[in-house]
CSV table of N, CA and C and ligand atoms in Angstrom, one decimal:
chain,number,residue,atom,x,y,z
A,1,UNK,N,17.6,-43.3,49.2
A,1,UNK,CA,18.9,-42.6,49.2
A,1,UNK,C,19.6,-42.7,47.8
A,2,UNK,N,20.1,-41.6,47.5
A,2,UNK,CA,20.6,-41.3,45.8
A,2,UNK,C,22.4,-42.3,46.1
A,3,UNK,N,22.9,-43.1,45.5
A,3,UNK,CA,23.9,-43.4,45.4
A,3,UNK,C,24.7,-41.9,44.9
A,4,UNK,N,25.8,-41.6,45.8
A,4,UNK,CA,26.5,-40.5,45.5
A,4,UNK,C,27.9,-40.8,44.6
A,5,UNK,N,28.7,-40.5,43.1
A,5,UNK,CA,29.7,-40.5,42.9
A,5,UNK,C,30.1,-39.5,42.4
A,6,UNK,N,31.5,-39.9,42.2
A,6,UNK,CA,32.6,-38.2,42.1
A,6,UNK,C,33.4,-39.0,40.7
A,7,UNK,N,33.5,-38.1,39.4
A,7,UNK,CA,34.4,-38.7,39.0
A,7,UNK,C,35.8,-37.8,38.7
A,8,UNK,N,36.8,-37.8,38.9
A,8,UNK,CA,37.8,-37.5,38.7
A,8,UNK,C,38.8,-37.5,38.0
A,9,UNK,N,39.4,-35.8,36.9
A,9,UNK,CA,40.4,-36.4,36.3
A,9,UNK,C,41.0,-35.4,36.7
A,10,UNK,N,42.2,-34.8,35.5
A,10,UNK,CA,43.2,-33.6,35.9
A,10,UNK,C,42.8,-32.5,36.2
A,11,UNK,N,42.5,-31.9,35.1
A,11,UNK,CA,41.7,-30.5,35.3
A,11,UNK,C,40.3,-30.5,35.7
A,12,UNK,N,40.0,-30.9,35.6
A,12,UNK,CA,38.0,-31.4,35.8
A,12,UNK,C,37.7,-30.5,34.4
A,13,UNK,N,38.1,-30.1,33.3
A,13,UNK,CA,37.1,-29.2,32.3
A,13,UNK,C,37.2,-30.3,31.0
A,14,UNK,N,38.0,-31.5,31.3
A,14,UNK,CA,37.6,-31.9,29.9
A,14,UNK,C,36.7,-33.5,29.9
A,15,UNK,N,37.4,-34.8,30.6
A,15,UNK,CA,37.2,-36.2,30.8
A,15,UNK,C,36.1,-36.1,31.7
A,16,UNK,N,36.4,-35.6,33.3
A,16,UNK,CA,35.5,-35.8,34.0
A,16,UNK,C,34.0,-35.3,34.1
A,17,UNK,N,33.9,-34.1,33.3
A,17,UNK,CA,32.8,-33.2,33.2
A,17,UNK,C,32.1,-34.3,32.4
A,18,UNK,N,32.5,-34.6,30.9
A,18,UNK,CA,32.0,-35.7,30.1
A,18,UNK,C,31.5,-36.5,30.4
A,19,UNK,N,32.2,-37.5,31.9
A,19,UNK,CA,31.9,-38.4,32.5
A,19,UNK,C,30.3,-38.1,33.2
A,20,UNK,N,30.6,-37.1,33.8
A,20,UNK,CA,29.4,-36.8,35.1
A,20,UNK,C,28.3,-36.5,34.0
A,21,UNK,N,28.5,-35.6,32.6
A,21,UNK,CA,27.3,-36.0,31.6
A,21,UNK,C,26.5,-36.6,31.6
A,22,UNK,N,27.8,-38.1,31.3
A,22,UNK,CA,27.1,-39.4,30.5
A,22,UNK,C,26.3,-40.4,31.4
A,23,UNK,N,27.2,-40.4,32.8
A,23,UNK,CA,26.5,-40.7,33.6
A,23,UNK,C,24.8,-40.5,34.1
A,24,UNK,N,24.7,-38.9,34.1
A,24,UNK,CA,23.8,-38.4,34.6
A,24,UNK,C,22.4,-38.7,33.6
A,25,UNK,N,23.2,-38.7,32.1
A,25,UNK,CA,21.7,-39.1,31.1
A,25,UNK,C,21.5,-40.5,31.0
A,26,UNK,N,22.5,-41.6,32.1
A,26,UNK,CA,22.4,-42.9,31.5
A,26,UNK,C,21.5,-43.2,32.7
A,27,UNK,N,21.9,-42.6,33.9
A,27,UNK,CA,21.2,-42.4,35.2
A,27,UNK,C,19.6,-42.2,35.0
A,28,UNK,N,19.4,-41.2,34.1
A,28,UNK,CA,18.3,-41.0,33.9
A,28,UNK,C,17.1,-41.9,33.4
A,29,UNK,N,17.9,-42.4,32.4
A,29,UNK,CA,17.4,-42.9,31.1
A,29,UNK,C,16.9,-44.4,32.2
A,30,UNK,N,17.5,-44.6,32.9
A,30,UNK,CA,16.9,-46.4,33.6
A,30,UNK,C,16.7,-46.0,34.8
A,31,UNK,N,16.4,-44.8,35.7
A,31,UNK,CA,15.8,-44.3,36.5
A,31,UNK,C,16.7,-44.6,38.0
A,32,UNK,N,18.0,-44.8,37.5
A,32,UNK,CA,18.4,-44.1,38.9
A,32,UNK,C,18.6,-42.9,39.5
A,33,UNK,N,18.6,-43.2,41.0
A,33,UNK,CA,18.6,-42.3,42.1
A,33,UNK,C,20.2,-42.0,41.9
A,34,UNK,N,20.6,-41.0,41.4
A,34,UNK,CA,21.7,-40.9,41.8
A,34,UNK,C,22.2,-39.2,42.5
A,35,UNK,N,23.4,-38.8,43.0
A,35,UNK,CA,23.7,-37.6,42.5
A,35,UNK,C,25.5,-37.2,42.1
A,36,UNK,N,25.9,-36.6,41.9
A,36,UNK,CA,26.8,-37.0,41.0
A,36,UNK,C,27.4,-35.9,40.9
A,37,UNK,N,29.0,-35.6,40.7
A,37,UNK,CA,29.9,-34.5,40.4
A,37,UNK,C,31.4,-34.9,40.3
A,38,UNK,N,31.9,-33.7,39.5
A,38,UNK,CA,32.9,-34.1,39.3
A,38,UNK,C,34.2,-33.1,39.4
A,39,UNK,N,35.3,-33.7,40.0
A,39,UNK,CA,36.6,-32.7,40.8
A,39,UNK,C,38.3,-32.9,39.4
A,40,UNK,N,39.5,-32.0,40.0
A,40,UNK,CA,40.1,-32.5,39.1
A,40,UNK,C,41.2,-32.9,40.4
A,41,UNK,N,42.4,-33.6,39.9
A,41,UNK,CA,43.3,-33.6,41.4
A,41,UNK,C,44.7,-31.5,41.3
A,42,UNK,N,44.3,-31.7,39.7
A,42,UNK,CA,44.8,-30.4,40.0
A,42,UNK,C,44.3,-29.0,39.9
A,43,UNK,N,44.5,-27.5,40.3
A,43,UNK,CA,43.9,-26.9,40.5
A,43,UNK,C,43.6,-25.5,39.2
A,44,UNK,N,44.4,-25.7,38.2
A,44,UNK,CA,45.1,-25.0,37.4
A,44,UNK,C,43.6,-24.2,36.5
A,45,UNK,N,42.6,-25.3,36.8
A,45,UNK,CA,41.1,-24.5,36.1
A,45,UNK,C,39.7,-24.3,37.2
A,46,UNK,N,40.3,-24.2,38.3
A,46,UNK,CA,39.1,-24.1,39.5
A,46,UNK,C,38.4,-23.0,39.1
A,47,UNK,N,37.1,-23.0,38.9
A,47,UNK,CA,36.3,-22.0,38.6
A,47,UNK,C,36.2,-22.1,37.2
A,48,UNK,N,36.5,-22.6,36.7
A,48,UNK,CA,35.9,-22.2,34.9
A,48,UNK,C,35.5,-23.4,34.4
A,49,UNK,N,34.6,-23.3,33.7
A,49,UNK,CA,33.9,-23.9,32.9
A,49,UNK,C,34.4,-24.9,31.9
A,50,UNK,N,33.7,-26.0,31.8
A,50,UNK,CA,34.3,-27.0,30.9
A,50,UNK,C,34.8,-26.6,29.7
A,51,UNK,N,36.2,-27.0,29.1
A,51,UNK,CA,36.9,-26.6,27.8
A,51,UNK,C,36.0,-26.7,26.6
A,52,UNK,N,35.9,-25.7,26.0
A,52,UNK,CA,34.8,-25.8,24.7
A,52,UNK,C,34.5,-26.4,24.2
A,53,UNK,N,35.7,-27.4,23.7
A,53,UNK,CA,35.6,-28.7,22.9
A,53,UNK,C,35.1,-29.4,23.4
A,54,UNK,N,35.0,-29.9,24.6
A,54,UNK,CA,34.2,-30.5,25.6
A,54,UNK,C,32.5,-30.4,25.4
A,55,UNK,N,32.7,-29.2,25.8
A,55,UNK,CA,30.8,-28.6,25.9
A,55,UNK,C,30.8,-28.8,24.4
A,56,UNK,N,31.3,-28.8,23.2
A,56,UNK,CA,30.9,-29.0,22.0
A,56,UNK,C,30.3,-30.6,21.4
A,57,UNK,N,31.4,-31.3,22.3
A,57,UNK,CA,31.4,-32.9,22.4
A,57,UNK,C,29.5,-33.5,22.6
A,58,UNK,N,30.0,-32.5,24.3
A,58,UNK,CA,28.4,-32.8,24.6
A,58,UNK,C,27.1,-32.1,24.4
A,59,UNK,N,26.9,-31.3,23.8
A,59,UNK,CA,26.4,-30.4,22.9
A,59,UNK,C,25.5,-31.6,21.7
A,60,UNK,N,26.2,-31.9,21.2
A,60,UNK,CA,26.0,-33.1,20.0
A,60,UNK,C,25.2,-33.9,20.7
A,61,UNK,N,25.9,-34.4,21.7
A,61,UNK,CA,24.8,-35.6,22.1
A,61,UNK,C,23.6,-34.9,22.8
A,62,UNK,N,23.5,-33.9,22.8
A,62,UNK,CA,22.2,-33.3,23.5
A,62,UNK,C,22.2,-32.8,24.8
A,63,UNK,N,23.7,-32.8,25.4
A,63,UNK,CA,23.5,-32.6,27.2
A,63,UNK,C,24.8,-31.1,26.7
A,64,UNK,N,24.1,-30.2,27.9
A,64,UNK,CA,24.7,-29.1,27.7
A,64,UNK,C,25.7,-29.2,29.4
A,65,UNK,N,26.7,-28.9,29.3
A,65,UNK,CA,27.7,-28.9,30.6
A,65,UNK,C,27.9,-27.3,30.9
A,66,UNK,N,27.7,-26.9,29.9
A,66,UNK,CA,28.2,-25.1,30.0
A,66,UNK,C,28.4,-24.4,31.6
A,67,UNK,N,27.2,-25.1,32.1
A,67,UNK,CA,27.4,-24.7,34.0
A,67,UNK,C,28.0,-25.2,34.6
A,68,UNK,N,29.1,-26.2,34.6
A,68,UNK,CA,29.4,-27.0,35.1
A,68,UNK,C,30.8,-25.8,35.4
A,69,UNK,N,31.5,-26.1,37.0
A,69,UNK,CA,32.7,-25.4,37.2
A,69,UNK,C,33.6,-26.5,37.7
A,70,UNK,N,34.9,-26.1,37.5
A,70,UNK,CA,36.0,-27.0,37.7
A,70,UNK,C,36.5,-26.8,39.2
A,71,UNK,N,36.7,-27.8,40.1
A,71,UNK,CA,36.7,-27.4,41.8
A,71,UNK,C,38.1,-28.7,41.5
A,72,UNK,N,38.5,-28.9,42.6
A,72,UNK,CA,40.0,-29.4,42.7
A,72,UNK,C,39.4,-30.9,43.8
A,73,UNK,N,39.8,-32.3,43.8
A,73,UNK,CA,39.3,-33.3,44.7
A,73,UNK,C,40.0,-32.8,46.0
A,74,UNK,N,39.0,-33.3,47.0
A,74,UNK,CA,39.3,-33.1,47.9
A,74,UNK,C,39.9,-34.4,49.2
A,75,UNK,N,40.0,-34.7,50.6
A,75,UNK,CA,39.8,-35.8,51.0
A,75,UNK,C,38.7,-35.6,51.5
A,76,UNK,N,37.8,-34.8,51.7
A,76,UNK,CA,36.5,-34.9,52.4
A,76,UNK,C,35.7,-35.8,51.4
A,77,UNK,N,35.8,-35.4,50.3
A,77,UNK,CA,35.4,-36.3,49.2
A,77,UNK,C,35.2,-37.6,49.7
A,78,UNK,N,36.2,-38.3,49.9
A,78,UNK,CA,36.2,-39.5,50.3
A,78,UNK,C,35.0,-40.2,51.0
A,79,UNK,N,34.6,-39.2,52.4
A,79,UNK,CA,33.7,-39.1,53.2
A,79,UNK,C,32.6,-38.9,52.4
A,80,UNK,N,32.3,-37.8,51.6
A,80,UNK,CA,30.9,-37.6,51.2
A,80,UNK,C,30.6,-38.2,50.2
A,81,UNK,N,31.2,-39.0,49.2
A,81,UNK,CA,30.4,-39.8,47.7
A,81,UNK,C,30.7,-41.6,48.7
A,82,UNK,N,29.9,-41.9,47.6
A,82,UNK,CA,30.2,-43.6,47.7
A,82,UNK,C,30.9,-44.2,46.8
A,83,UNK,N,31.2,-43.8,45.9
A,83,UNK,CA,32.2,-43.9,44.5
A,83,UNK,C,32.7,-42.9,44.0
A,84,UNK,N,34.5,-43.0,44.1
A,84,UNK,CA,35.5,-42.0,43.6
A,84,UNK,C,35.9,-43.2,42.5
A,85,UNK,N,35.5,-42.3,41.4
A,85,UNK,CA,35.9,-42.9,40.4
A,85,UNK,C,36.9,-42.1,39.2
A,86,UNK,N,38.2,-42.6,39.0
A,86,UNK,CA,39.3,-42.0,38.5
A,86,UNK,C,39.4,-42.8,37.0
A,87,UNK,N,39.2,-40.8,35.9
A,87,UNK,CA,39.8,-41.5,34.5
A,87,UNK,C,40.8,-42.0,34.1
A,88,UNK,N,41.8,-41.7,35.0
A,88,UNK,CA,43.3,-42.6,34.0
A,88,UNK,C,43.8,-43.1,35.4
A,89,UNK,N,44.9,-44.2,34.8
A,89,UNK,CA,45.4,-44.9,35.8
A,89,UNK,C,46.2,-43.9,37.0
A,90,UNK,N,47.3,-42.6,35.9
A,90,UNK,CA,47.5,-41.6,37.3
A,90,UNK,C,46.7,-41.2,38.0
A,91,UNK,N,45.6,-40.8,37.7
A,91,UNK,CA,45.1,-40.1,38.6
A,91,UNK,C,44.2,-41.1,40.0
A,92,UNK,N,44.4,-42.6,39.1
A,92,UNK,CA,43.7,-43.4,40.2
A,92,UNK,C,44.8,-43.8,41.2
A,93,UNK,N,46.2,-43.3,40.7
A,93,UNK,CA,47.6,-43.3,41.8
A,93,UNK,C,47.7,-42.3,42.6
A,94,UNK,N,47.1,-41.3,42.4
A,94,UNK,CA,47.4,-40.0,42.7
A,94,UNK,C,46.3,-40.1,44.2
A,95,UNK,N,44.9,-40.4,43.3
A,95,UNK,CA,43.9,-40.4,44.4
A,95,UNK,C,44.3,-41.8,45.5
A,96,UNK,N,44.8,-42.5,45.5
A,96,UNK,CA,45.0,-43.7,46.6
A,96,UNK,C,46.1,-42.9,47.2
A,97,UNK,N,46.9,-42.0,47.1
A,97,UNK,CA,47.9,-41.1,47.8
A,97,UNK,C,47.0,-40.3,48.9
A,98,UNK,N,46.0,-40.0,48.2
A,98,UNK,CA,45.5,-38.8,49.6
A,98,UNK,C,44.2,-39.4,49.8
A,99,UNK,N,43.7,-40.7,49.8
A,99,UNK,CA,42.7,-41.6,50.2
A,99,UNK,C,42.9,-41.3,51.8
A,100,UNK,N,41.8,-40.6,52.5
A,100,UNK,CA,42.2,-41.5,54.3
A,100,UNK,C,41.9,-43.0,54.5
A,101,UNK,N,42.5,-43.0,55.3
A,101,UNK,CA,42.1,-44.7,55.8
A,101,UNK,C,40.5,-44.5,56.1
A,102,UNK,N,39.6,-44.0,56.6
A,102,UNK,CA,38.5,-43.8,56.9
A,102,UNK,C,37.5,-43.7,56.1
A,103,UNK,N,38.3,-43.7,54.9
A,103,UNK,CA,37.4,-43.3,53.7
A,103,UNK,C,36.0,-44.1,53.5
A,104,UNK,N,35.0,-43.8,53.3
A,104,UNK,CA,33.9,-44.4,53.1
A,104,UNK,C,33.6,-45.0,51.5
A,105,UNK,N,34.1,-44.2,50.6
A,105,UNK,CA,33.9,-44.0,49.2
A,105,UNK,C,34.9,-45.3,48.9
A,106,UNK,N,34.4,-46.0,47.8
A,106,UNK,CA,35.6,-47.2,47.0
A,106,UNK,C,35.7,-46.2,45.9
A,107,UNK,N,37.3,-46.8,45.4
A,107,UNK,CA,37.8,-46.0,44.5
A,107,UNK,C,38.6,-46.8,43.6
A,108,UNK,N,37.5,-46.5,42.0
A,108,UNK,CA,38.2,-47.5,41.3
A,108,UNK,C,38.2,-46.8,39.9
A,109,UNK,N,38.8,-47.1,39.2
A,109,UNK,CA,39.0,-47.0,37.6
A,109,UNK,C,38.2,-47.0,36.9
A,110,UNK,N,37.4,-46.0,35.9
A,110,UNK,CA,36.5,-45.7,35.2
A,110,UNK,C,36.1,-47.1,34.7
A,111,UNK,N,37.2,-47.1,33.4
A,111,UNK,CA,37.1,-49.0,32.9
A,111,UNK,C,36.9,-50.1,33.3
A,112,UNK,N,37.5,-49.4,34.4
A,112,UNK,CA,37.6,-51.4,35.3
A,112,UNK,C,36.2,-51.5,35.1
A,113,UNK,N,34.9,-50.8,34.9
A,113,UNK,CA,33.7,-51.2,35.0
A,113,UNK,C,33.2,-51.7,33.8
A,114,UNK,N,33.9,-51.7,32.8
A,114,UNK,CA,33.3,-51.8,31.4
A,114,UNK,C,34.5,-53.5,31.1
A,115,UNK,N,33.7,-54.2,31.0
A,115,UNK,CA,33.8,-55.8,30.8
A,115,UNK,C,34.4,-55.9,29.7
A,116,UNK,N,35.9,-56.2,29.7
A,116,UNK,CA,37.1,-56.4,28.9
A,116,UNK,C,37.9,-55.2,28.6
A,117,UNK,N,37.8,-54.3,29.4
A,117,UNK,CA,38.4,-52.9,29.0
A,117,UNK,C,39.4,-52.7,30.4
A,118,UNK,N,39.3,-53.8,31.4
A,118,UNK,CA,39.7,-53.5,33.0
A,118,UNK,C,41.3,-52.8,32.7
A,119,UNK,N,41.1,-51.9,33.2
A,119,UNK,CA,42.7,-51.4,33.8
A,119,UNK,C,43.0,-50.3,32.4
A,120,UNK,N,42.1,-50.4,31.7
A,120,UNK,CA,42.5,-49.3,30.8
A,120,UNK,C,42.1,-47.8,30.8
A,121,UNK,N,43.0,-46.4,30.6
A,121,UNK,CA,42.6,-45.4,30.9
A,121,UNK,C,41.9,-44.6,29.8
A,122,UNK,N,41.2,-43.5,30.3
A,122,UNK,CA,40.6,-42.5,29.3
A,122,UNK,C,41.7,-41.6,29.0
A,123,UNK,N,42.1,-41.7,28.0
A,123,UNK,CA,43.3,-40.8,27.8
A,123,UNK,C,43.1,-39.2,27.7
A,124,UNK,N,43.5,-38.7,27.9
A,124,UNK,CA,43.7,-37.0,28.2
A,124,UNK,C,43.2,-36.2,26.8
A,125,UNK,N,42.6,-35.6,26.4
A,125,UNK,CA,42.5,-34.9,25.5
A,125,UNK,C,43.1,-33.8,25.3
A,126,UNK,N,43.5,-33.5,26.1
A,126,UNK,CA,43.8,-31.6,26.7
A,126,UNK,C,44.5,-31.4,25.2
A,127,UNK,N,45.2,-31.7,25.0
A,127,UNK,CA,46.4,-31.2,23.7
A,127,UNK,C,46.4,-32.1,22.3
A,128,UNK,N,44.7,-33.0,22.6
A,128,UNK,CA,44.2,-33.4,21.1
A,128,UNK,C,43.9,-32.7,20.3
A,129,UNK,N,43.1,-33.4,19.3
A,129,UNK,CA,41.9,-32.2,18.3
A,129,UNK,C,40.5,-32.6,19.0
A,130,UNK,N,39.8,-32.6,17.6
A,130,UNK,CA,38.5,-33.0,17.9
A,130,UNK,C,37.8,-35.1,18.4
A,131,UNK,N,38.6,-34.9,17.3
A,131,UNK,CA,38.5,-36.6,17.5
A,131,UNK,C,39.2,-37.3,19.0
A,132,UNK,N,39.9,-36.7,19.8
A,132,UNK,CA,40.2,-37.1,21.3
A,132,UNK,C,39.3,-37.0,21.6
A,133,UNK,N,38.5,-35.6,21.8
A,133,UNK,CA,37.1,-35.4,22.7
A,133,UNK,C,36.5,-36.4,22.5
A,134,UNK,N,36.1,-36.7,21.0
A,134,UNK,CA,34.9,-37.9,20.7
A,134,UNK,C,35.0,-39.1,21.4
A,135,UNK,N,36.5,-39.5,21.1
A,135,UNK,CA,36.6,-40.4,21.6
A,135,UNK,C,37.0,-40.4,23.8
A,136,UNK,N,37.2,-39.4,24.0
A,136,UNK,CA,36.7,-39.3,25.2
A,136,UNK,C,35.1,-39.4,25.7
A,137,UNK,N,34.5,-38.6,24.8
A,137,UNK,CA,33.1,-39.4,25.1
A,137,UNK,C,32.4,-40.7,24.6
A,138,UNK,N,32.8,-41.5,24.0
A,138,UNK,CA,32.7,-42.5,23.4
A,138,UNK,C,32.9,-43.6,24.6
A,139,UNK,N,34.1,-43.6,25.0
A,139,UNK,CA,35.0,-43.8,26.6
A,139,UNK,C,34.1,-43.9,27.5
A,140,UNK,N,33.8,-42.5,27.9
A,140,UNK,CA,33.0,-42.2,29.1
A,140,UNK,C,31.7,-42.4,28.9
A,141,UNK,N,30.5,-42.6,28.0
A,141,UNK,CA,29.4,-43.3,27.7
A,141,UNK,C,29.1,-44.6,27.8
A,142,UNK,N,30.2,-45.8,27.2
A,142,UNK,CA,30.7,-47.1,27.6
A,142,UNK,C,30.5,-47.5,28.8
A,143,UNK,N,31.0,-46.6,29.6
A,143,UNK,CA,31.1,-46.3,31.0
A,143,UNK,C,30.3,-46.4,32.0
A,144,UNK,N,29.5,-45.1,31.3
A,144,UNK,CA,28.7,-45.0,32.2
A,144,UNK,C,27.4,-45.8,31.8
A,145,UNK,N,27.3,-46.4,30.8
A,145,UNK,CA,25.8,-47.2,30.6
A,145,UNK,C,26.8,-48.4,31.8
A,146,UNK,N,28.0,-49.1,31.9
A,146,UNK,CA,28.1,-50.4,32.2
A,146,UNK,C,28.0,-50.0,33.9
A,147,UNK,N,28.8,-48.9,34.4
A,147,UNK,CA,28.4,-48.8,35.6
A,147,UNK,C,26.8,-48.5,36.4
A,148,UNK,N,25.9,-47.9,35.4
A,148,UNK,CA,24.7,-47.5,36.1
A,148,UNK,C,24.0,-48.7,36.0
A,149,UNK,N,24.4,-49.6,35.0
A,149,UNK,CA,23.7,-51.3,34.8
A,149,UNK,C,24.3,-52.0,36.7
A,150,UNK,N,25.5,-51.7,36.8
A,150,UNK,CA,26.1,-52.7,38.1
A,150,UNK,C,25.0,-52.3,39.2
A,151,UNK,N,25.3,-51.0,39.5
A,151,UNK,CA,24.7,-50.1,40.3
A,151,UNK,C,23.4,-50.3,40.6
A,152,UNK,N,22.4,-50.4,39.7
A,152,UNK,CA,20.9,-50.2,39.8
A,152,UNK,C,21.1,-51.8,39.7
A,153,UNK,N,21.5,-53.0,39.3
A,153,UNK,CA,21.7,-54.4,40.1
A,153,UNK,C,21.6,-54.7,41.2
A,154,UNK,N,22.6,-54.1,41.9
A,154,UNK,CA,23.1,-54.1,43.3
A,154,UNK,C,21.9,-53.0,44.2
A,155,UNK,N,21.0,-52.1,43.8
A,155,UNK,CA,19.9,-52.0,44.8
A,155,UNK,C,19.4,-53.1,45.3
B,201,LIG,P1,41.1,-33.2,31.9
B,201,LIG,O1,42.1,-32.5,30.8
B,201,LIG,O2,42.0,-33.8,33.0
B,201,LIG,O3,40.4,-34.3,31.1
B,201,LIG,O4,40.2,-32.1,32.4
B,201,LIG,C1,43.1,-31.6,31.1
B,201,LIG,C2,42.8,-30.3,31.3
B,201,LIG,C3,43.8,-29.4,31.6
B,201,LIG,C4,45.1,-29.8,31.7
B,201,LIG,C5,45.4,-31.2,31.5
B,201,LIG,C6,44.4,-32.1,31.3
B,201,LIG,N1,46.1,-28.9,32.0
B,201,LIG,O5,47.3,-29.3,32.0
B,201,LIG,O6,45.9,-27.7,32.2
């Protein structure tokens, strides 16, 4: 069984797309089962494609997102991944707002996974330059090597 996660930020076209990237090549790279996507909590880009600077971000490192479309979190979500994982601390406020009680999925903070970073957010890029993005993926690669290390432990 593939461990399923969701990561989640505002729009889904810039942090979390990044995220589900870095994940997916760190996933690869040490051979987990995983499967993986990513929502925003708002709706303002559903259907379009990760922001350019984004896809340019990941471009460089080799992973193309171009297909990737922006869909809005849901609470069924909750039900269907095993990990809702939120880039900034709003949005990890926002997501415990429409958490059900039944929820199956734990839901934690990108950072909190990365050993001395706990509680710190991936900051927003939307209205950076270039060097946000980087450093959004910079962020979200940290990330995801420290979470796919916990993860593939805990099989
Ligand atoms: P994201 O960035 O949450 O990392 O996808 C944003 C994208 C769009 C907006 C805000 C943040 N927006 O206000 O439209």
């Amino acid at each position: 069984m593939p461990v399923r996660l969701l990561f989640v930020c505002l729009g889904n076209i810039c942090r979390s797309p990044l995220a589900e990237a870095a994940f997916r090549a760190e996933a690869d790279r040490i051979g987990l089962d995983v499967e993986i996507d990513s929502a925003g909590t708002g709706d303002w880009h559903v259907g379009q494609p990760p922001d350019p600077r984004a896809q340019a971000v990941a471009r460089r490192e080799g992973v193309d997102i171009g297909a990737l479309r922006a869909r809005q979190v849901t609470k069924a979500d909750f039900h269907q991944f095993d990990h809702v994982v939120a880039l900034d601390f709003d949005i990890l406020r926002d997501l415990r707002a429409i958490q059900p009680e039944s929820a199956r999925a734990s839901l934690s903070l990108l950072l909190d996974h990365v050993p001395g970073r706990e509680g710190q957010s991936v900051s927003d890029p939307y209205e950076g330059g270039k060097a946000h993005f980087e450093k959004s993926w910079a962020d979200v690669s940290e990330a995801a090597k420290a979470l796919a290390k916990t993860l593939a432990s805990a099989r």
